Every structure is written in C-alpha cells, then in structure tokens.
XYZ file of C-alpha atoms in Angstrom:
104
model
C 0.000 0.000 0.000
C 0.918 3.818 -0.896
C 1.358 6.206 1.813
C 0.743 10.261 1.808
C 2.838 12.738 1.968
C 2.943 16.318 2.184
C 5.589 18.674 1.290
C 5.526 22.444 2.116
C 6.351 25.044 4.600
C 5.339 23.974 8.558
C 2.399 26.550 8.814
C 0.843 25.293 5.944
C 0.636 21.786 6.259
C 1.256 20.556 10.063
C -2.405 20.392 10.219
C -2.346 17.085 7.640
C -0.572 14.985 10.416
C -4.148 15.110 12.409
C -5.154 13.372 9.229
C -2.588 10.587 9.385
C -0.882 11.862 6.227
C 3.349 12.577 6.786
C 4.086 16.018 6.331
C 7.497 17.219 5.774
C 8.088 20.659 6.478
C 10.875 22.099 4.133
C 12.801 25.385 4.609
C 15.022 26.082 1.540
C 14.577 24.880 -1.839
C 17.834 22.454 -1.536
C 16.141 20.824 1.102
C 12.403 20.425 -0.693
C 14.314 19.007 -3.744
C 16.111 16.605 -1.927
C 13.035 16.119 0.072
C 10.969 15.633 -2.927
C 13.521 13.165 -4.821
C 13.199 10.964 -1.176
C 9.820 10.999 -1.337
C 9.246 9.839 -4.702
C 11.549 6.800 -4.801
C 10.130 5.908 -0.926
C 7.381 4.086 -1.731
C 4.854 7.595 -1.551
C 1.987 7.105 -4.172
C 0.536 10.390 -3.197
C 2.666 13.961 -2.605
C 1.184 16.651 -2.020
C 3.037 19.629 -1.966
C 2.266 23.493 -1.587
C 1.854 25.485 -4.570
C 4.924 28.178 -3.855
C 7.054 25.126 -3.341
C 5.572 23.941 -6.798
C 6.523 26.541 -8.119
C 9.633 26.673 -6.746
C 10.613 22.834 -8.002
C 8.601 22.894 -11.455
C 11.833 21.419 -13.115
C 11.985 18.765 -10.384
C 8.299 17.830 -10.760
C 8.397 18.012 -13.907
C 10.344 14.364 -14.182
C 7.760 12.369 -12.783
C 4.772 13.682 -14.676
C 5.108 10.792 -17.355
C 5.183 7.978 -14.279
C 2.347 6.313 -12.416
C 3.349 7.165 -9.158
C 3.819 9.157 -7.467
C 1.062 11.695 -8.211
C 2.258 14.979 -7.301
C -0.994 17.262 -6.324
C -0.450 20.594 -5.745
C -2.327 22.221 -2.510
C -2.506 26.241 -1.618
C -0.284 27.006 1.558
C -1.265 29.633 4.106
C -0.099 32.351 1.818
C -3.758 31.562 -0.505
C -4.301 30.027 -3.533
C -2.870 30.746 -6.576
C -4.841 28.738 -9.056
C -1.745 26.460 -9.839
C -3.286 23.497 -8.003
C -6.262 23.984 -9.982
C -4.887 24.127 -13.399
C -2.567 21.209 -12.625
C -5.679 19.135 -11.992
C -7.580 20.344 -15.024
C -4.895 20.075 -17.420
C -4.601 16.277 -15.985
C -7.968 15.806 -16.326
C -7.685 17.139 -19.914
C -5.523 14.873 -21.154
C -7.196 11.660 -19.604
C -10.489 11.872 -21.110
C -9.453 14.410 -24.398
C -11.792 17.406 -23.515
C -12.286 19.912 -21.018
C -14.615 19.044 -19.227
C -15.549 22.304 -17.598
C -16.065 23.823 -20.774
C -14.308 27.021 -18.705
C-alpha cells in the first residue's frame, strides 16, 4: 500500500498529520528538492506539496509527470491560492479523457 505525503512550509501543512498523512516541512529549496527526490523513490503514491514550493521545483516535478506514481498534487499554503493546483488538476484531467470538461 501507498502512503501520503505532504511537502511544504510547517504553517501550511502541520495540520495534515491530524489526518494521518506525513508532512514534511521544508525550509530552503535544496532541502524540498532533496526532500521531494526521497519521497518519490520511498514508496509515496501520493505527494502533495504546496503550490509556492511547486513553483519553486517545477523542473523537479516536472520528471515524474510521465510515471504512475507518485502523483504529485499541488495544494494552496497559508499564503492563498494561486490557481496552480487547480490548473494542474484540469490540465490532468484534460488529457485523460481528451476534452475539457468544464467547458471554462
């Protein structure tokens, strides 16, 4: 079985742990990469991670869009949304059943 993570900055996501998920607060973007990369080859299906870090490791994420797993899902952190999360999903959704769905 898959586990959960979640990837961010502490304020934002400490409140997942309540939910049985593993967060992993990350400071600098050295230590989100690296955090990421350990993540993704530890047996994590599911990785959420906040959008400003998103944005931060786009090249990163960017190498496991064509795999399986893990699914890398995009949340908004304490600083709001910005719509990445969002688009991320749509665009997935997009390209699994060949339409937009949302007709947006």
């Amino acid at each position: 079985m898959y586990k959960i993570a979640v990837l961010g900055d502490y304020d934002s996501i400490y409140g997942f742990a309540t939910l049985g998920l593993d967060t992993f607060p990350v400071n600098t973007r050295e230590e989100a990469a690296e955090e990421l990369s350990t993540l993704a080859s530890g047996g994590y299906g599911i990785i959420y991670i906040t959008e400003n870090w998103a944005a931060e490791l786009k090249h990163e994420i960017e190498r496991y869009q064509e795999q399986i797993s893990p699914a890398i899902i995009q949340i908004p952190g304490i600083a709001g949304n910005t719509g990445a999360g969002i688009a991320g999903v749509k665009k997935s959704v997009e390209v699994a059943v060949g339409s937009d769905i949302l007709f947006s």
